[in-house]
Amino acid sequence: MSFIEFDSVYKRYQMGEITINAADNVTFQIDQGEFCIVVGPSGAGKTTVLNMLGGMDGCSDGSINVDGEVVNEFTRKRLIEYRRFEVGFVFQFYNLVQNLTALENVELATQIGRKALNPRKVLERVGLGERLNSFPAQLSGGEQQRVSIARALAKNPKLLLCDEPTGALDYSTGKQILKLLQDTARETGMTVIVITHNQAITPMANRIITMRSGRVHRIAMNNRPMPVEKIEW
């Protein structure tokens, strides 16, 4: 069994008499330690899949397995534990607490972790050892995204889910963030999943899942992921 398995997963929304399949018979597997990119245009169902995988939304039908457990059968209490301890989230717009320093933002996340890492060391790992006491307003966009990644990593989760993590960043800074995520999967064995509309960055992934109109259009394996420094877009 793979670390993550989606088996015939549906997410339906009812709009009057119309049923919308935001996820339409989605089936795929992801192995532990992989860097996976889910790519597709707006409305393809990428964020829906990420939200179901992260336990932020439920599926209408099918099965979502993570590390041998069926996420969509979790009790409310188990689902809270899953989100709190086992999944790290990185969003496009940072979501930092503005009146806390970089270090305090990361410390906040470690207070709810069972096996939390040292916040100072995690910030040093993402290149912010000199900005520990800076507030978000004193940091660049790239530095704020590094804090949000450090906050997610400090929980020491099994799974890191990233929703358009470079969408609000310039080209050069976006590359730095993608390198950090790629290195995290390679060096720690953490499973990292990035959703994006940017087809050009897919060569850096071990597995590429392409989605269209709520369906998995194609799954490709890449035995030789390209270093992000060599990718142009």
PDB file of C-alpha atoms in Angstrom:
ATOM      1  CA  MET A   1       0.000   0.000   0.000  1.00  0.00           C
ATOM      2  CA  SER A   2       1.229   3.483  -0.874  1.00  0.00           C
ATOM      3  CA  PHE A   3       1.554   6.175   1.803  1.00  0.00           C
ATOM      4  CA  ILE A   4      -1.356   8.118   0.234  1.00  0.00           C
ATOM      5  CA  GLU A   5      -4.156   6.516  -1.776  1.00  0.00           C
ATOM      6  CA  PHE A   6      -7.191   8.222  -3.272  1.00  0.00           C
ATOM      7  CA  ASP A   7      -9.650   5.573  -4.478  1.00  0.00           C
ATOM      8  CA  SER A   8     -12.601   6.753  -6.602  1.00  0.00           C
ATOM      9  CA  VAL A   9     -13.013   9.953  -4.590  1.00  0.00           C
ATOM     10  CA  TYR A  10     -15.875  12.341  -5.324  1.00  0.00           C
ATOM     11  CA  LYS A  11     -16.703  15.758  -3.897  1.00  0.00           C
ATOM     12  CA  ARG A  12     -20.152  16.968  -4.912  1.00  0.00           C
ATOM     13  CA  TYR A  13     -21.815  20.328  -4.363  1.00  0.00           C
ATOM     14  CA  GLN A  14     -25.522  20.910  -4.939  1.00  0.00           C
ATOM     15  CA  MET A  15     -26.457  24.218  -6.591  1.00  0.00           C
ATOM     16  CA  GLY A  16     -30.239  24.117  -6.798  1.00  0.00           C
ATOM     17  CA  GLU A  17     -31.019  21.303  -9.200  1.00  0.00           C
ATOM     18  CA  ILE A  18     -27.442  21.155 -10.504  1.00  0.00           C
ATOM     19  CA  THR A  19     -24.821  18.805  -9.041  1.00  0.00           C
ATOM     20  CA  ILE A  20     -21.221  19.996  -9.387  1.00  0.00           C
ATOM     21  CA  ASN A  21     -18.457  17.411  -9.154  1.00  0.00           C
ATOM     22  CA  ALA A  22     -15.490  19.371  -7.800  1.00  0.00           C
ATOM     23  CA  ALA A  23     -13.670  16.029  -7.577  1.00  0.00           C
ATOM     24  CA  ASP A  24     -14.871  13.433 -10.047  1.00  0.00           C
ATOM     25  CA  ASN A  25     -13.699   9.840  -9.511  1.00  0.00           C
ATOM     26  CA  VAL A  26     -10.206  10.928  -8.400  1.00  0.00           C
ATOM     27  CA  THR A  27      -7.776   8.018  -8.031  1.00  0.00           C
ATOM     28  CA  PHE A  28      -4.022   8.225  -7.430  1.00  0.00           C
ATOM     29  CA  GLN A  29      -1.219   7.028  -5.137  1.00  0.00           C
ATOM     30  CA  ILE A  30       1.762   8.867  -3.618  1.00  0.00           C
ATOM     31  CA  ASP A  31       4.661   7.125  -1.902  1.00  0.00           C
ATOM     32  CA  GLN A  32       6.276   8.246   1.326  1.00  0.00           C
ATOM     33  CA  GLY A  33       9.064  10.784   0.889  1.00  0.00           C
ATOM     34  CA  GLU A  34       7.989  11.848  -2.587  1.00  0.00           C
ATOM     35  CA  PHE A  35       7.891  15.416  -3.831  1.00  0.00           C
ATOM     36  CA  CYS A  36       4.618  15.497  -5.754  1.00  0.00           C
ATOM     37  CA  ILE A  37       3.140  18.288  -7.854  1.00  0.00           C
ATOM     38  CA  VAL A  38      -0.578  18.454  -8.612  1.00  0.00           C
ATOM     39  CA  VAL A  39      -0.971  20.730 -11.620  1.00  0.00           C
ATOM     40  CA  GLY A  40      -3.892  22.109 -13.568  1.00  0.00           C
ATOM     41  CA  PRO A  41      -5.782  25.285 -14.483  1.00  0.00           C
ATOM     42  CA  SER A  42      -8.078  27.182 -12.147  1.00  0.00           C
ATOM     43  CA  GLY A  43     -11.164  25.097 -11.392  1.00  0.00           C
ATOM     44  CA  ALA A  44      -9.418  21.783 -12.080  1.00  0.00           C
ATOM     45  CA  GLY A  45     -10.072  20.484  -8.550  1.00  0.00           C
ATOM     46  CA  LYS A  46      -6.535  20.834  -7.159  1.00  0.00           C
ATOM     47  CA  THR A  47      -7.447  22.714  -3.994  1.00  0.00           C
ATOM     48  CA  THR A  48     -10.444  20.457  -3.411  1.00  0.00           C
ATOM     49  CA  VAL A  49      -8.127  17.447  -3.434  1.00  0.00           C
ATOM     50  CA  LEU A  50      -5.664  19.174  -1.110  1.00  0.00           C
ATOM     51  CA  ASN A  51      -8.408  20.146   1.334  1.00  0.00           C
ATOM     52  CA  MET A  52      -9.757  16.587   1.471  1.00  0.00           C
ATOM     53  CA  LEU A  53      -6.275  15.155   1.928  1.00  0.00           C
ATOM     54  CA  GLY A  54      -5.563  17.635   4.734  1.00  0.00           C
ATOM     55  CA  GLY A  55      -8.795  16.824   6.543  1.00  0.00           C
ATOM     56  CA  MET A  56     -10.190  20.333   6.032  1.00  0.00           C
ATOM     57  CA  ASP A  57     -13.044  19.024   3.901  1.00  0.00           C
ATOM     58  CA  GLY A  58     -14.754  15.665   3.546  1.00  0.00           C
ATOM     59  CA  CYS A  59     -15.407  13.635   0.423  1.00  0.00           C
ATOM     60  CA  SER A  60     -18.869  12.672  -0.840  1.00  0.00           C
ATOM     61  CA  ASP A  61     -17.811   9.186  -1.872  1.00  0.00           C
ATOM     62  CA  GLY A  62     -14.712   7.020  -2.192  1.00  0.00           C
ATOM     63  CA  SER A  63     -11.771   6.396   0.120  1.00  0.00           C
ATOM     64  CA  ILE A  64      -8.799   8.528   1.224  1.00  0.00           C
ATOM     65  CA  ASN A  65      -6.029   6.499   2.856  1.00  0.00           C
ATOM     66  CA  VAL A  66      -2.995   8.053   4.549  1.00  0.00           C
ATOM     67  CA  ASP A  67      -0.372   5.868   6.216  1.00  0.00           C
ATOM     68  CA  GLY A  68      -2.770   2.938   6.509  1.00  0.00           C
ATOM     69  CA  GLU A  69      -5.717   4.934   7.913  1.00  0.00           C
ATOM     70  CA  VAL A  70      -8.937   5.952   6.164  1.00  0.00           C
ATOM     71  CA  VAL A  71      -9.124   9.727   6.673  1.00  0.00           C
ATOM     72  CA  ASN A  72     -12.747  10.057   5.567  1.00  0.00           C
ATOM     73  CA  GLU A  73     -13.804   7.588   8.286  1.00  0.00           C
ATOM     74  CA  PHE A  74     -12.109   9.490  11.125  1.00  0.00           C
ATOM     75  CA  THR A  75     -14.157  10.573  14.116  1.00  0.00           C
ATOM     76  CA  ARG A  76     -14.257  14.308  14.807  1.00  0.00           C
ATOM     77  CA  LYS A  77     -11.648  13.908  17.563  1.00  0.00           C
ATOM     78  CA  ARG A  78      -9.309  11.851  15.350  1.00  0.00           C
ATOM     79  CA  LEU A  79      -9.683  14.341  12.495  1.00  0.00           C
ATOM     80  CA  ILE A  80      -8.602  17.188  14.778  1.00  0.00           C
ATOM     81  CA  GLU A  81      -5.575  15.147  15.867  1.00  0.00           C
ATOM     82  CA  TYR A  82      -4.733  14.374  12.235  1.00  0.00           C
ATOM     83  CA  ARG A  83      -4.747  18.051  11.235  1.00  0.00           C
ATOM     84  CA  ARG A  84      -2.917  19.114  14.384  1.00  0.00           C
ATOM     85  CA  PHE A  85      -0.141  16.546  14.515  1.00  0.00           C
ATOM     86  CA  GLU A  86       0.285  14.876  11.130  1.00  0.00           C
ATOM     87  CA  VAL A  87      -0.268  17.542   8.460  1.00  0.00           C
ATOM     88  CA  GLY A  88       1.575  20.805   7.829  1.00  0.00           C
ATOM     89  CA  PHE A  89      -0.044  23.480   5.663  1.00  0.00           C
ATOM     90  CA  VAL A  90       1.601  26.200   3.563  1.00  0.00           C
ATOM     91  CA  PHE A  91      -0.696  28.676   1.827  1.00  0.00           C
ATOM     92  CA  GLN A  92      -0.201  31.308  -0.862  1.00  0.00           C
ATOM     93  CA  PHE A  93      -0.777  34.199   1.547  1.00  0.00           C
ATOM     94  CA  TYR A  94       1.432  33.291   4.533  1.00  0.00           C
ATOM     95  CA  ASN A  95      -1.240  33.725   7.292  1.00  0.00           C
ATOM     96  CA  LEU A  96       1.277  34.925   9.877  1.00  0.00           C
ATOM     97  CA  VAL A  97       0.240  36.568  13.151  1.00  0.00           C
ATOM     98  CA  GLN A  98       1.277  40.170  12.550  1.00  0.00           C
ATOM     99  CA  ASN A  99       2.059  41.132  16.159  1.00  0.00           C
ATOM    100  CA  LEU A 100       4.337  38.108  16.718  1.00  0.00           C
ATOM    101  CA  THR A 101       7.953  37.835  15.606  1.00  0.00           C
ATOM    102  CA  ALA A 102       9.127  35.163  13.176  1.00  0.00           C
ATOM    103  CA  LEU A 103      10.300  33.043  16.104  1.00  0.00           C
ATOM    104  CA  GLU A 104       7.053  33.516  18.019  1.00  0.00           C
ATOM    105  CA  ASN A 105       4.978  32.560  14.955  1.00  0.00           C
ATOM    106  CA  VAL A 106       6.854  29.274  14.720  1.00  0.00           C
ATOM    107  CA  GLU A 107       6.769  28.706  18.489  1.00  0.00           C
ATOM    108  CA  LEU A 108       2.989  29.068  18.349  1.00  0.00           C
ATOM    109  CA  ALA A 109       2.754  26.033  16.061  1.00  0.00           C
ATOM    110  CA  THR A 110       5.084  23.905  18.183  1.00  0.00           C
ATOM    111  CA  GLN A 111       2.832  24.344  21.212  1.00  0.00           C
ATOM    112  CA  ILE A 112       0.272  22.016  19.616  1.00  0.00           C
ATOM    113  CA  GLY A 113       2.753  19.417  18.347  1.00  0.00           C
ATOM    114  CA  ARG A 114       3.581  16.072  19.928  1.00  0.00           C
ATOM    115  CA  LYS A 115       7.037  15.762  18.420  1.00  0.00           C
ATOM    116  CA  ALA A 116       7.727  19.394  17.649  1.00  0.00           C
ATOM    117  CA  LEU A 117      11.153  20.542  16.492  1.00  0.00           C
ATOM    118  CA  ASN A 118      13.179  23.405  17.940  1.00  0.00           C
ATOM    119  CA  PRO A 119      11.688  26.605  16.391  1.00  0.00           C
ATOM    120  CA  ARG A 120      15.015  28.437  16.319  1.00  0.00           C
ATOM    121  CA  LYS A 121      16.750  25.569  14.505  1.00  0.00           C
ATOM    122  CA  VAL A 122      13.946  25.251  11.966  1.00  0.00           C
ATOM    123  CA  LEU A 123      14.133  28.965  11.160  1.00  0.00           C
ATOM    124  CA  GLU A 124      17.889  28.646  10.772  1.00  0.00           C
ATOM    125  CA  ARG A 125      17.322  25.733   8.383  1.00  0.00           C
ATOM    126  CA  VAL A 126      15.108  27.867   6.149  1.00  0.00           C
ATOM    127  CA  GLY A 127      17.694  30.656   6.118  1.00  0.00           C
ATOM    128  CA  LEU A 128      16.165  33.025   8.665  1.00  0.00           C
ATOM    129  CA  GLY A 129      18.602  32.664  11.535  1.00  0.00           C
ATOM    130  CA  GLU A 130      19.265  36.418  11.418  1.00  0.00           C
ATOM    131  CA  ARG A 131      15.571  37.405  11.307  1.00  0.00           C
ATOM    132  CA  LEU A 132      14.238  35.586  14.381  1.00  0.00           C
ATOM    133  CA  ASN A 133      13.025  38.744  16.106  1.00  0.00           C
ATOM    134  CA  SER A 134      11.612  40.464  13.022  1.00  0.00           C
ATOM    135  CA  PHE A 135       7.872  41.031  12.692  1.00  0.00           C
ATOM    136  CA  PRO A 136       6.087  40.008   9.460  1.00  0.00           C
ATOM    137  CA  ALA A 137       5.827  43.651   8.310  1.00  0.00           C
ATOM    138  CA  GLN A 138       9.639  43.861   8.506  1.00  0.00           C
ATOM    139  CA  LEU A 139      10.096  40.813   6.255  1.00  0.00           C
ATOM    140  CA  SER A 140       9.948  40.484   2.463  1.00  0.00           C
ATOM    141  CA  GLY A 141       7.329  38.272   0.840  1.00  0.00           C
ATOM    142  CA  GLY A 142       9.852  35.476   0.394  1.00  0.00           C
ATOM    143  CA  GLU A 143      10.955  35.724   4.018  1.00  0.00           C
ATOM    144  CA  GLN A 144       7.350  35.625   5.214  1.00  0.00           C
ATOM    145  CA  GLN A 145       6.759  32.480   3.151  1.00  0.00           C
ATOM    146  CA  ARG A 146       9.876  30.948   4.701  1.00  0.00           C
ATOM    147  CA  VAL A 147       8.414  31.642   8.138  1.00  0.00           C
ATOM    148  CA  SER A 148       5.162  29.953   7.122  1.00  0.00           C
ATOM    149  CA  ILE A 149       7.115  26.934   5.860  1.00  0.00           C
ATOM    150  CA  ALA A 150       9.156  26.850   9.081  1.00  0.00           C
ATOM    151  CA  ARG A 151       5.913  27.008  11.059  1.00  0.00           C
ATOM    152  CA  ALA A 152       4.584  23.983   9.182  1.00  0.00           C
ATOM    153  CA  LEU A 153       7.864  22.045   9.442  1.00  0.00           C
ATOM    154  CA  ALA A 154       8.271  22.748  13.164  1.00  0.00           C
ATOM    155  CA  LYS A 155       5.232  20.557  13.880  1.00  0.00           C
ATOM    156  CA  ASN A 156       7.284  17.706  12.407  1.00  0.00           C
ATOM    157  CA  PRO A 157       4.350  16.437  10.311  1.00  0.00           C
ATOM    158  CA  LYS A 158       4.235  13.330   8.135  1.00  0.00           C
ATOM    159  CA  LEU A 159       2.803  15.332   5.277  1.00  0.00           C
ATOM    160  CA  LEU A 160       3.406  18.880   3.998  1.00  0.00           C
ATOM    161  CA  LEU A 161       0.636  20.341   1.823  1.00  0.00           C
ATOM    162  CA  CYS A 162       1.382  23.525  -0.137  1.00  0.00           C
ATOM    163  CA  ASP A 163      -1.322  25.487  -1.942  1.00  0.00           C
ATOM    164  CA  GLU A 164       0.265  27.705  -4.643  1.00  0.00           C
ATOM    165  CA  PRO A 165       3.178  28.554  -2.289  1.00  0.00           C
ATOM    166  CA  THR A 166       4.916  30.796  -4.854  1.00  0.00           C
ATOM    167  CA  GLY A 167       1.790  32.451  -6.264  1.00  0.00           C
ATOM    168  CA  ALA A 168       2.397  35.787  -4.527  1.00  0.00           C
ATOM    169  CA  LEU A 169       6.171  35.832  -5.070  1.00  0.00           C
ATOM    170  CA  ASP A 170       8.475  37.088  -7.808  1.00  0.00           C
ATOM    171  CA  TYR A 171      10.376  34.677 -10.060  1.00  0.00           C
ATOM    172  CA  SER A 172      13.657  34.592  -8.117  1.00  0.00           C
ATOM    173  CA  THR A 173      12.043  34.321  -4.687  1.00  0.00           C
ATOM    174  CA  GLY A 174       9.643  31.662  -5.957  1.00  0.00           C
ATOM    175  CA  LYS A 175      12.593  29.550  -7.046  1.00  0.00           C
ATOM    176  CA  GLN A 176      14.148  29.838  -3.596  1.00  0.00           C
ATOM    177  CA  ILE A 177      10.928  28.648  -1.950  1.00  0.00           C
ATOM    178  CA  LEU A 178      10.578  25.715  -4.361  1.00  0.00           C
ATOM    179  CA  LYS A 179      14.187  24.698  -3.683  1.00  0.00           C
ATOM    180  CA  LEU A 180      13.457  24.738   0.042  1.00  0.00           C
ATOM    181  CA  LEU A 181      10.444  22.470  -0.452  1.00  0.00           C
ATOM    182  CA  GLN A 182      12.338  20.114  -2.775  1.00  0.00           C
ATOM    183  CA  ASP A 183      15.242  19.912  -0.308  1.00  0.00           C
ATOM    184  CA  THR A 184      12.814  19.218   2.554  1.00  0.00           C
ATOM    185  CA  ALA A 185      11.472  16.104   0.818  1.00  0.00           C
ATOM    186  CA  ARG A 186      14.947  14.945  -0.220  1.00  0.00           C
ATOM    187  CA  GLU A 187      16.698  15.534   3.097  1.00  0.00           C
ATOM    188  CA  THR A 188      14.012  14.655   5.653  1.00  0.00           C
ATOM    189  CA  GLY A 189      11.946  11.983   3.893  1.00  0.00           C
ATOM    190  CA  MET A 190       8.796  14.043   4.438  1.00  0.00           C
ATOM    191  CA  THR A 191       6.094  13.704   1.802  1.00  0.00           C
ATOM    192  CA  VAL A 192       5.608  17.109   0.164  1.00  0.00           C
ATOM    193  CA  ILE A 193       2.685  17.926  -2.123  1.00  0.00           C
ATOM    194  CA  VAL A 194       2.526  21.211  -4.039  1.00  0.00           C
ATOM    195  CA  ILE A 195      -0.460  22.330  -6.077  1.00  0.00           C
ATOM    196  CA  THR A 196       0.149  24.826  -8.857  1.00  0.00           C
ATOM    197  CA  HIS A 197      -1.090  26.031 -12.221  1.00  0.00           C
ATOM    198  CA  ASN A 198       2.526  26.373 -13.428  1.00  0.00           C
ATOM    199  CA  GLN A 199       3.306  23.442 -15.728  1.00  0.00           C
ATOM    200  CA  ALA A 200       6.927  24.586 -16.115  1.00  0.00           C
ATOM    201  CA  ILE A 201       7.947  23.548 -12.591  1.00  0.00           C
ATOM    202  CA  THR A 202       6.756  19.932 -12.890  1.00  0.00           C
ATOM    203  CA  PRO A 203      10.207  18.511 -13.876  1.00  0.00           C
ATOM    204  CA  MET A 204      11.358  19.048 -10.268  1.00  0.00           C
ATOM    205  CA  ALA A 205       8.823  16.519  -8.895  1.00  0.00           C
ATOM    206  CA  ASN A 206       9.035  12.761  -8.397  1.00  0.00           C
ATOM    207  CA  ARG A 207       5.376  12.431  -9.358  1.00  0.00           C
ATOM    208  CA  ILE A 208       3.190  14.770 -11.419  1.00  0.00           C
ATOM    209  CA  ILE A 209      -0.595  14.531 -11.207  1.00  0.00           C
ATOM    210  CA  THR A 210      -2.353  16.585 -13.872  1.00  0.00           C
ATOM    211  CA  MET A 211      -5.992  17.510 -13.220  1.00  0.00           C
ATOM    212  CA  ARG A 212      -8.698  18.859 -15.502  1.00  0.00           C
ATOM    213  CA  SER A 213     -12.346  19.560 -14.668  1.00  0.00           C
ATOM    214  CA  GLY A 214     -12.209  17.694 -11.363  1.00  0.00           C
ATOM    215  CA  ARG A 215     -10.619  14.573 -12.851  1.00  0.00           C
ATOM    216  CA  VAL A 216      -7.115  13.124 -12.908  1.00  0.00           C
ATOM    217  CA  HIS A 217      -6.071  13.590 -16.518  1.00  0.00           C
ATOM    218  CA  ARG A 218      -2.597  12.068 -16.309  1.00  0.00           C
ATOM    219  CA  ILE A 219      -0.079  10.711 -13.772  1.00  0.00           C
ATOM    220  CA  ALA A 220       3.616  10.781 -14.658  1.00  0.00           C
ATOM    221  CA  MET A 221       6.615   9.471 -12.730  1.00  0.00           C
ATOM    222  CA  ASN A 222       9.985  11.196 -12.883  1.00  0.00           C
ATOM    223  CA  ASN A 223      12.956   9.102 -11.781  1.00  0.00           C
ATOM    224  CA  ARG A 224      15.366  12.021 -12.215  1.00  0.00           C
ATOM    225  CA  PRO A 225      13.807  15.162 -10.761  1.00  0.00           C
ATOM    226  CA  MET A 226      15.486  18.292 -12.036  1.00  0.00           C
ATOM    227  CA  PRO A 227      17.060  20.714  -9.520  1.00  0.00           C
ATOM    228  CA  VAL A 228      14.863  23.789  -9.389  1.00  0.00           C
ATOM    229  CA  GLU A 229      17.874  26.000 -10.204  1.00  0.00           C
ATOM    230  CA  LYS A 230      17.901  24.541 -13.736  1.00  0.00           C
ATOM    231  CA  ILE A 231      14.210  25.184 -14.398  1.00  0.00           C
ATOM    232  CA  GLU A 232      13.131  28.263 -16.363  1.00  0.00           C
ATOM    233  CA  TRP A 233       9.591  29.604 -16.600  1.00  0.00           C
TER     234      TRP A 233
END
